[in-house]
mmCIF file of C-alpha atoms in Angstrom:
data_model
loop_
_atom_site.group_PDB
_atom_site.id
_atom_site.type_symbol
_atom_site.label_atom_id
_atom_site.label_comp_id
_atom_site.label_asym_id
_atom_site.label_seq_id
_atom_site.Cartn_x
_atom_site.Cartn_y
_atom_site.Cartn_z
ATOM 1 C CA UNK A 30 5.688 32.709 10.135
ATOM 2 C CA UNK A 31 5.999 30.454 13.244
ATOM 3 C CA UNK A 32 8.701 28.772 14.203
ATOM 4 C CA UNK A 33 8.198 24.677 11.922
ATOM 5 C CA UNK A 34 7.198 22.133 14.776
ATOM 6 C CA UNK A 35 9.388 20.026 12.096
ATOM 7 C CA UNK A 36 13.242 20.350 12.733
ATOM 8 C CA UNK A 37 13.519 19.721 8.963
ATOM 9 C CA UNK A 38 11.383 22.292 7.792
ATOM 10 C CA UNK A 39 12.937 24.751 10.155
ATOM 11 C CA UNK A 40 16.562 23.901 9.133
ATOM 12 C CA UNK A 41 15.616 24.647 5.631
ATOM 13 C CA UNK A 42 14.152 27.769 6.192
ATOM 14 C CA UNK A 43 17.937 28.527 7.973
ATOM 15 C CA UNK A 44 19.339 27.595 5.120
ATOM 16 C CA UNK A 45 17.921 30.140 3.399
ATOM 17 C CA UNK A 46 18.147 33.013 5.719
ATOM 18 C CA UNK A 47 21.592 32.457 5.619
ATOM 19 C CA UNK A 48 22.512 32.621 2.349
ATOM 20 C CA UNK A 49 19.941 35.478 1.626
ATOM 21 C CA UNK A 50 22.068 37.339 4.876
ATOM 22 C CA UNK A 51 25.611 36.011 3.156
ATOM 23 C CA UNK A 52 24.173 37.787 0.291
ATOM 24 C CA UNK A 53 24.199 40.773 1.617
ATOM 25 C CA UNK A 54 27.251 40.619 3.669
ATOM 26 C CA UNK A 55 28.903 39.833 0.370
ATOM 27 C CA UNK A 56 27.746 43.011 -0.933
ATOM 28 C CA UNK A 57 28.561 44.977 2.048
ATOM 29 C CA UNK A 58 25.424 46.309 2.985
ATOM 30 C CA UNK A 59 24.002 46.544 6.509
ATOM 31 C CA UNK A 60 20.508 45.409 7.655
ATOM 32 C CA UNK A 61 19.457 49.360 6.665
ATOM 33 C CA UNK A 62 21.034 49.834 3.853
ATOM 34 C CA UNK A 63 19.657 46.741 2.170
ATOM 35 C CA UNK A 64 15.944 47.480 3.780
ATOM 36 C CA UNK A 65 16.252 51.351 1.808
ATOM 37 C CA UNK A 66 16.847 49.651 -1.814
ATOM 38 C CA UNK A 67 14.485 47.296 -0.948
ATOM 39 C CA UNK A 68 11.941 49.848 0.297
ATOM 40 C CA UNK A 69 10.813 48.016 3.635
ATOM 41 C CA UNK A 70 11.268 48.635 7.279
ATOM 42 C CA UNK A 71 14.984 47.351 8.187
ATOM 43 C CA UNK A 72 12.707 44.948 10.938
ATOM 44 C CA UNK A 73 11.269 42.924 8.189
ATOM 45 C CA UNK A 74 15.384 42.039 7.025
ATOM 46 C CA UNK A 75 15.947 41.058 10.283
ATOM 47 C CA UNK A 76 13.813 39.011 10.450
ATOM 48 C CA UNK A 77 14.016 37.361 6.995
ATOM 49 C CA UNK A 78 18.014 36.513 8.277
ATOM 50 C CA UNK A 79 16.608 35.111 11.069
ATOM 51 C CA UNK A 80 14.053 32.821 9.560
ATOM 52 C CA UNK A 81 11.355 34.161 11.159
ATOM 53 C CA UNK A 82 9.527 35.151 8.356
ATOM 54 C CA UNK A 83 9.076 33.533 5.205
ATOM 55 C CA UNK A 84 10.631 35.380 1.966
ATOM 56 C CA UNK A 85 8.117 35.951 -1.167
ATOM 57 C CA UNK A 86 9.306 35.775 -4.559
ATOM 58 C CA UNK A 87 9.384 38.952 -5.132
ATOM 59 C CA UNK A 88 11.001 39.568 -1.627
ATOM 60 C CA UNK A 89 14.322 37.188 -2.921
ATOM 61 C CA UNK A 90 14.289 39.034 -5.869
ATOM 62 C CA UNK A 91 14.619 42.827 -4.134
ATOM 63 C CA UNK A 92 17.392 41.187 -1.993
ATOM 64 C CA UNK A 93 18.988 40.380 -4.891
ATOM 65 C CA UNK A 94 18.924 42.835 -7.126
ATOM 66 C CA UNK A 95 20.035 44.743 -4.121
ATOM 67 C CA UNK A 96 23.058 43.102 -3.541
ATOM 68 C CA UNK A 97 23.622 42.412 -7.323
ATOM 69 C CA UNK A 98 23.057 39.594 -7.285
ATOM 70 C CA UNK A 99 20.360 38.565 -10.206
ATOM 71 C CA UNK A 100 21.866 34.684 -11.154
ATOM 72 C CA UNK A 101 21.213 33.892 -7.493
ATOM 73 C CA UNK A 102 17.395 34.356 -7.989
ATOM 74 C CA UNK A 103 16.356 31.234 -9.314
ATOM 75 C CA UNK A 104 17.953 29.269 -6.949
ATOM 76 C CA UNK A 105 17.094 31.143 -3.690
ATOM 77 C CA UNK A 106 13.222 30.665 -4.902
ATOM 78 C CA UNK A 107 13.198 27.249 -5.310
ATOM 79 C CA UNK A 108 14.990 26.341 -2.009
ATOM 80 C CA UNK A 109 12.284 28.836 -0.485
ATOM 81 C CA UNK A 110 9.943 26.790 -2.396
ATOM 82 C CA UNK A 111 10.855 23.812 -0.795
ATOM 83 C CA UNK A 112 11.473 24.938 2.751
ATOM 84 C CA UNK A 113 7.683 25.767 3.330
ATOM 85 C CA UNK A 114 6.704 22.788 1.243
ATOM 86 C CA UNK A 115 8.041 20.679 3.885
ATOM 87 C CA UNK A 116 5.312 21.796 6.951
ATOM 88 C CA UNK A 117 2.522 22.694 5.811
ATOM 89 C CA UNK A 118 -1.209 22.832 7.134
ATOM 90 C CA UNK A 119 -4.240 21.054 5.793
ATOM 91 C CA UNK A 120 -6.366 23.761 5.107
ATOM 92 C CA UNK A 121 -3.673 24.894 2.333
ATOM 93 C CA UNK A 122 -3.302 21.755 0.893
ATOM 94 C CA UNK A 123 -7.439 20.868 0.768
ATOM 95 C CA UNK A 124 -8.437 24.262 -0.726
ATOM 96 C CA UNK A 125 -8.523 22.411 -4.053
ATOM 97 C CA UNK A 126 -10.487 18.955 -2.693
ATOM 98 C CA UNK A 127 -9.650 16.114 -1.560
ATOM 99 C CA UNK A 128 -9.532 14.634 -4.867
ATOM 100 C CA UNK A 129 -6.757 16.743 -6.121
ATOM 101 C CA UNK A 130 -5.165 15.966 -2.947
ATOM 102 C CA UNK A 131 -4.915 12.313 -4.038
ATOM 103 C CA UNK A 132 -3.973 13.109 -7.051
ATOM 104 C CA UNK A 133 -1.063 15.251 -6.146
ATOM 105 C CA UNK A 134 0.852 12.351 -4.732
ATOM 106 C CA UNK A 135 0.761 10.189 -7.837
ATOM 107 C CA UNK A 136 4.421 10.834 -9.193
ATOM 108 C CA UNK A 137 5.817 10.340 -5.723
ATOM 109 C CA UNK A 138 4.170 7.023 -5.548
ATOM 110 C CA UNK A 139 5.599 5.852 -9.104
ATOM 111 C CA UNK A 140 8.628 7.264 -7.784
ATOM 112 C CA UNK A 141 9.082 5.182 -4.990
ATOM 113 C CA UNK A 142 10.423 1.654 -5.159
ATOM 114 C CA UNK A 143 10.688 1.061 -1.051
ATOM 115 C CA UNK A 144 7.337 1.969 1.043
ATOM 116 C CA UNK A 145 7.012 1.645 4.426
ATOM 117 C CA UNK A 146 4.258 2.479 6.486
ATOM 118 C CA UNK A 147 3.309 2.689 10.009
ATOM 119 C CA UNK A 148 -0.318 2.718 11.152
ATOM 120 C CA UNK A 149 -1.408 2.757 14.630
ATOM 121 C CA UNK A 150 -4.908 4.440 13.751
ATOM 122 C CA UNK A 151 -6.082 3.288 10.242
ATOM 123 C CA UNK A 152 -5.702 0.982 7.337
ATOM 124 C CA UNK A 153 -2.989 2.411 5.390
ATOM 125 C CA UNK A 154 -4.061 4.102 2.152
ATOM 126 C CA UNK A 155 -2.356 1.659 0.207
ATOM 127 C CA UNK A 156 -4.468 -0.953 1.435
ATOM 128 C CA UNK A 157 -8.127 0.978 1.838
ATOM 129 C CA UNK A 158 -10.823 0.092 0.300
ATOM 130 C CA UNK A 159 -13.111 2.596 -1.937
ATOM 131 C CA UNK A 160 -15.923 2.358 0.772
ATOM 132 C CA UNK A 161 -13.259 2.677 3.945
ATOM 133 C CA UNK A 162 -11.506 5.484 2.282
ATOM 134 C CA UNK A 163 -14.952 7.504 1.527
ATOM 135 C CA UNK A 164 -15.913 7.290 5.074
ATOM 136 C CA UNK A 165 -12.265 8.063 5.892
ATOM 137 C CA UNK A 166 -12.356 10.961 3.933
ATOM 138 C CA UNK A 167 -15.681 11.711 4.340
ATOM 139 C CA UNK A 168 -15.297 12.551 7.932
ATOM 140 C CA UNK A 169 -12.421 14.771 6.992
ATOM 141 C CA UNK A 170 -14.637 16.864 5.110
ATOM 142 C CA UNK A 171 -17.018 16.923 7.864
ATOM 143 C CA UNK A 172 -14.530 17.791 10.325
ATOM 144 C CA UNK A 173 -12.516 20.419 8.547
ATOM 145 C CA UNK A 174 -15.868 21.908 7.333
ATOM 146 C CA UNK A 175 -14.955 21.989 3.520
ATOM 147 C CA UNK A 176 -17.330 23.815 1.426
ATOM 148 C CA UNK A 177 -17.028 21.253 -1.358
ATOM 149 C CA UNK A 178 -17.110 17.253 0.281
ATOM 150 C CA UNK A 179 -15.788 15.332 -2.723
ATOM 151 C CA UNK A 180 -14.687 12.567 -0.673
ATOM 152 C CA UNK A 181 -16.509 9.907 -2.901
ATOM 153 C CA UNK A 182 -14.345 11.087 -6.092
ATOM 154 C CA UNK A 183 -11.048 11.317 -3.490
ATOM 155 C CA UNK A 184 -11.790 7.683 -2.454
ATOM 156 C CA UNK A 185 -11.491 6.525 -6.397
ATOM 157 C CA UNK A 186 -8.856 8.525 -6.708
ATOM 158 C CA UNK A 187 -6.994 7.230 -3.758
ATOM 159 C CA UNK A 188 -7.872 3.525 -4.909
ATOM 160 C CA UNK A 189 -6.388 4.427 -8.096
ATOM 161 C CA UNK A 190 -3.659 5.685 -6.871
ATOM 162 C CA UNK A 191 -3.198 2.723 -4.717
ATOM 163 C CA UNK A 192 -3.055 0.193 -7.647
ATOM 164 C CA UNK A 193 0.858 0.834 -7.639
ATOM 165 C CA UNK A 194 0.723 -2.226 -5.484
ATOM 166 C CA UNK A 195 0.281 -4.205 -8.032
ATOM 167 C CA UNK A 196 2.917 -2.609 -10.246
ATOM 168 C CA UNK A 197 6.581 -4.182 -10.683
ATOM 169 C CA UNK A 198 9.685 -2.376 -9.022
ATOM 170 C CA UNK A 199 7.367 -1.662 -5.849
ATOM 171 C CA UNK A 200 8.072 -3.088 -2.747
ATOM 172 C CA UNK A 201 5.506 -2.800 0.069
ATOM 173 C CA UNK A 202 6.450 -3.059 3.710
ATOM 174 C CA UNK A 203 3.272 -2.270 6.358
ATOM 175 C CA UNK A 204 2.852 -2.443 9.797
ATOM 176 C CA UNK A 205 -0.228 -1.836 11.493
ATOM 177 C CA UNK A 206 -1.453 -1.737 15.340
ATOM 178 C CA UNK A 207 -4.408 -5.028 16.028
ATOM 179 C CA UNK A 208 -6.221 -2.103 17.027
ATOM 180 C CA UNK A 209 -6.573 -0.424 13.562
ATOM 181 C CA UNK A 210 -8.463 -3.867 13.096
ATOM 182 C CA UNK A 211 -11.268 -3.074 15.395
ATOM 183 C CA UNK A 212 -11.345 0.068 15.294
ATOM 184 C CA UNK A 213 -15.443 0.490 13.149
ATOM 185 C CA UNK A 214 -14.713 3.265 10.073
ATOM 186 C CA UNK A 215 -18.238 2.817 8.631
ATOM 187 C CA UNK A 216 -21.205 0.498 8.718
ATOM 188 C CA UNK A 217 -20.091 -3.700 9.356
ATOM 189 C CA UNK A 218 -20.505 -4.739 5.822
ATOM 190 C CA UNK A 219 -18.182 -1.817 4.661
ATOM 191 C CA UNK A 220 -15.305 -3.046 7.519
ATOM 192 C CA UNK A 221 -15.911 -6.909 6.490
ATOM 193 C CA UNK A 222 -15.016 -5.826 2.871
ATOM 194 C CA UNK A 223 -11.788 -3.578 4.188
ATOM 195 C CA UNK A 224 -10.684 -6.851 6.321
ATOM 196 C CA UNK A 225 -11.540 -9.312 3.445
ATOM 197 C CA UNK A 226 -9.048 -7.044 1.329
ATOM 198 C CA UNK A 227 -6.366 -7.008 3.936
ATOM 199 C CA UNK A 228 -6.344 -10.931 3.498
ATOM 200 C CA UNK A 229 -6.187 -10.731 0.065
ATOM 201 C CA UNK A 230 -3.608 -8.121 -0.256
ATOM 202 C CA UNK A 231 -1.438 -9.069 2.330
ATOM 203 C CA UNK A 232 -0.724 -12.336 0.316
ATOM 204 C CA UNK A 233 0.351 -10.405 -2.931
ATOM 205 C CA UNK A 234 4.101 -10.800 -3.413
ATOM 206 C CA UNK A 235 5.393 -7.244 -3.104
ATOM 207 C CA UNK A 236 3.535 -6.413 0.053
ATOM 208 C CA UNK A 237 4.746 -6.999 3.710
ATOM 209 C CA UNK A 238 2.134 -6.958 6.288
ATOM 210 C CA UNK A 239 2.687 -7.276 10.141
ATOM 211 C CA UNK A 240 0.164 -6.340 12.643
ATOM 212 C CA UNK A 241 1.789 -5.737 16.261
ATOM 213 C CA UNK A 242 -0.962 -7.517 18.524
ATOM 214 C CA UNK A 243 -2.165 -6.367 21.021
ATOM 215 C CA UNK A 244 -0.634 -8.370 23.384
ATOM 216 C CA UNK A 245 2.760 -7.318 22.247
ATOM 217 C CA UNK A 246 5.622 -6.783 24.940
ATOM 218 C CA UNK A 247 6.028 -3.163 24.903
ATOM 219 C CA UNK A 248 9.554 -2.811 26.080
ATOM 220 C CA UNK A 249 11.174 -0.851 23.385
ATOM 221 C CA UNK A 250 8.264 0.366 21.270
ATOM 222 C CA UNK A 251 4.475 2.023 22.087
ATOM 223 C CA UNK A 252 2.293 2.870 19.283
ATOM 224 C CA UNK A 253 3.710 5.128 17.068
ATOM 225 C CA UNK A 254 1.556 8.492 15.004
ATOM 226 C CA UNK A 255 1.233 7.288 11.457
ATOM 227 C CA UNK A 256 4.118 8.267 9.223
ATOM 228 C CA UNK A 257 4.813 6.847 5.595
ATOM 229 C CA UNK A 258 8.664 6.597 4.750
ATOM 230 C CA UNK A 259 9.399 7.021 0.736
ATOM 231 C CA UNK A 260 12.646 5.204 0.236
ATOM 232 C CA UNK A 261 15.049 6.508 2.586
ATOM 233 C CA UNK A 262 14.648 10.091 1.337
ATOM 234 C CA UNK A 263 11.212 11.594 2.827
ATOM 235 C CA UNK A 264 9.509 10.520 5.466
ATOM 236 C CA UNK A 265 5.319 12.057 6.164
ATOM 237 C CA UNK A 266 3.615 12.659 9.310
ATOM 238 C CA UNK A 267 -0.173 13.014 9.754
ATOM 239 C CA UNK A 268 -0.905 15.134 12.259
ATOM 240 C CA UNK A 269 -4.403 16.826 12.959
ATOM 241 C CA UNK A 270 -3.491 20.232 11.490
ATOM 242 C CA UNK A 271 -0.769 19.393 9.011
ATOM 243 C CA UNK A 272 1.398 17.477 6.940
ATOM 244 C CA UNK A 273 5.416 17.299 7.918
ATOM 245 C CA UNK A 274 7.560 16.378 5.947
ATOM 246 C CA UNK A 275 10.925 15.292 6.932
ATOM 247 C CA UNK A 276 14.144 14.634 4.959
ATOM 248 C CA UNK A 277 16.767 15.243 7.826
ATOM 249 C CA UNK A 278 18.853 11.838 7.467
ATOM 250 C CA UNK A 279 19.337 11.939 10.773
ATOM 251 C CA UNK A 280 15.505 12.601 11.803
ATOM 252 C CA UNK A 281 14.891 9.858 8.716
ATOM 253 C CA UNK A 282 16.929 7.408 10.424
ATOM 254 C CA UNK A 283 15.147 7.628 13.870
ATOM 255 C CA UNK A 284 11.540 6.638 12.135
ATOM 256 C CA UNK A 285 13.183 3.914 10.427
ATOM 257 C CA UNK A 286 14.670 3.097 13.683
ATOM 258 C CA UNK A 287 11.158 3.012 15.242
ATOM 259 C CA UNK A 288 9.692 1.118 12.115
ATOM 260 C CA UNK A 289 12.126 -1.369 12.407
ATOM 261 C CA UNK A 290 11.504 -2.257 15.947
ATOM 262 C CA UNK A 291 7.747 -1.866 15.669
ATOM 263 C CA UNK A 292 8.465 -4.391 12.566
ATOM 264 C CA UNK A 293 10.204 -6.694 14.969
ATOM 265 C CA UNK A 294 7.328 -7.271 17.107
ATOM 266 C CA UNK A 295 4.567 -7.465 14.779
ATOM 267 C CA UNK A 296 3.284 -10.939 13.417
ATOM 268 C CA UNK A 297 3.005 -12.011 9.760
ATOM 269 C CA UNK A 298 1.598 -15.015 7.546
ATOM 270 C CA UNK A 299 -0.971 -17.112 9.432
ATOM 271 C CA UNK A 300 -0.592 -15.312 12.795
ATOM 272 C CA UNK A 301 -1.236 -11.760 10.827
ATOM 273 C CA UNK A 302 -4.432 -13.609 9.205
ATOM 274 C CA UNK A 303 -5.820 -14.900 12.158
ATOM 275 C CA UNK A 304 -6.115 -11.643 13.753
ATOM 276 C CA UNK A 305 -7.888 -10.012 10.502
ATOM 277 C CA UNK A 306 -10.252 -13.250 10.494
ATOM 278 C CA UNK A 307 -11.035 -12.438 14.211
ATOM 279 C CA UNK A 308 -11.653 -8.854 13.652
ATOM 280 C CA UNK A 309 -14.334 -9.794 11.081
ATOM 281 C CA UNK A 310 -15.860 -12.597 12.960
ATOM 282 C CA UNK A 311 -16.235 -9.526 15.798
ATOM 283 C CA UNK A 312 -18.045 -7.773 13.590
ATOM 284 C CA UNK A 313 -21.170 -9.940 13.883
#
């Protein structure tokens, strides 16, 4: 297991390691002595305590029952759990579809009563369209080579998904680059219909949309990668090769930090409008 390019994914997996290594200390077994009841090489303990390789199940359970310590199991397996939920690489999470992917984020959505979202690249989920997020999708499955493409069934199910928007106890704040405007994710008709929605949603009451022009003074802020924040507990990055997931507060508080300023300089109301009605009046 590599060392997490997340700080919060790597911090869990130290949490772990150390209590799996207090563990043992408690019991007051060396790194040998532990590896013979557990009947590995004493290398593979070291480097468990030293979070450089990922515990199985059945792994925390040896340690464990090595160091008598059975009512610690549970516990130890769902932190585990967690710690490698919080990096982890698109080709794990897509070996179901892309539909399931959708659908796997349905509770956290219904969960969450603050969004905010940062987009320098595309129209925020939220916001897409069936025929933007097939294309969207669709080129994911191209691109990643998946031997099933079910991006048409993972752009309903993001739509559906999506219609929390128009739920009550949501609040919606988004912030997009002009850019993501003009940027051409299908054919011209498809685009017209994504802009024509951004109109319509933008004037829905929960929803906050500000789109940093760009002509925007760049003296604090520079386009930022897309990253969704879920209350002020979790915030998601989309890179190219994974998902990270961060719930560091103090990581948390630097991408709201960032959102807020790239908030600050974006424009809203008529202003936002115009610049949507422009992009589609581009498009011929």
């Amino acid at each position: 297991m590599p060392i997490s390019p997340s700080s919060s994914a790597q911090a869990a997996r130290e949490a772990v390691a150390r209590r799996l290594r207090d563990l043992r200390k408690g019991a007051g077994l060396t790194i040998s002595e532990l590896a013979r009841r557990c009947a590995w090489h004493h290398a593979k303990t070291s480097r468990i305590e030293n979070a450089r390789t990922a515990p199985s199940t059945k792994d925390i359970r040896l340690w464990c029952r090595a160091c008598q310590a059975d009512d610690q199991v549970e516990g130890l397996i769902v932190q585990s759990l967690n710690a490698e939920s919080l990096y982890v690489e698109w080709r794990d999470r897509m070996r179901g579809g892309l539909e399931q992917l959708q659908n796997r984020s349905v509770r956290l959505f219904q969960d969450t009563r603050l969004f905010r979202v940062c987009s320098s690249t595309l129209v925020p989920g939220l916001l897409q369209t069936e025929g933007y997020a097939a294309t969207v999708l669709g080129f994911d499955a191209a691109f990643r080579e998946l031997p099933v493409d079910d991006s048409a069934e993972a752009a309903r199910a993001r739509v559906e998904r999506s219609r929390v928007i128009h739920e009550p106890g949501h609040r919606f704040v988004l912030v997009v680059e002009e850019a993501v405007l003009r940027y051409r994710i299908g054919d011209a008709d498809a685009m017209a219909a994504q802009l024509g929605f951004l109109l319509t949603a933008g004037a829905l009451p929960s929803v906050s949309l500000g789109i940093v022009p760009a002509t925007a003074d760049r003296q604090k802020q520079w386009p930022r990668e897309t990253f969704h924040v879920y209350d002020d507990t979790l915030v998601s990055v989309e890179l190219a090769s994974a998902r990270i997931r961060i719930t560091q507060p103090s990581e948390i508080a630097l991408y709201l930090k960032a959102f807020e300023e790239l908030r600050a300089m974006a424009v809203y109301g008529p202003a936002a409008r115009a610049l949507v009605v422009r992009a589609i009046e581009a498009l011929g």
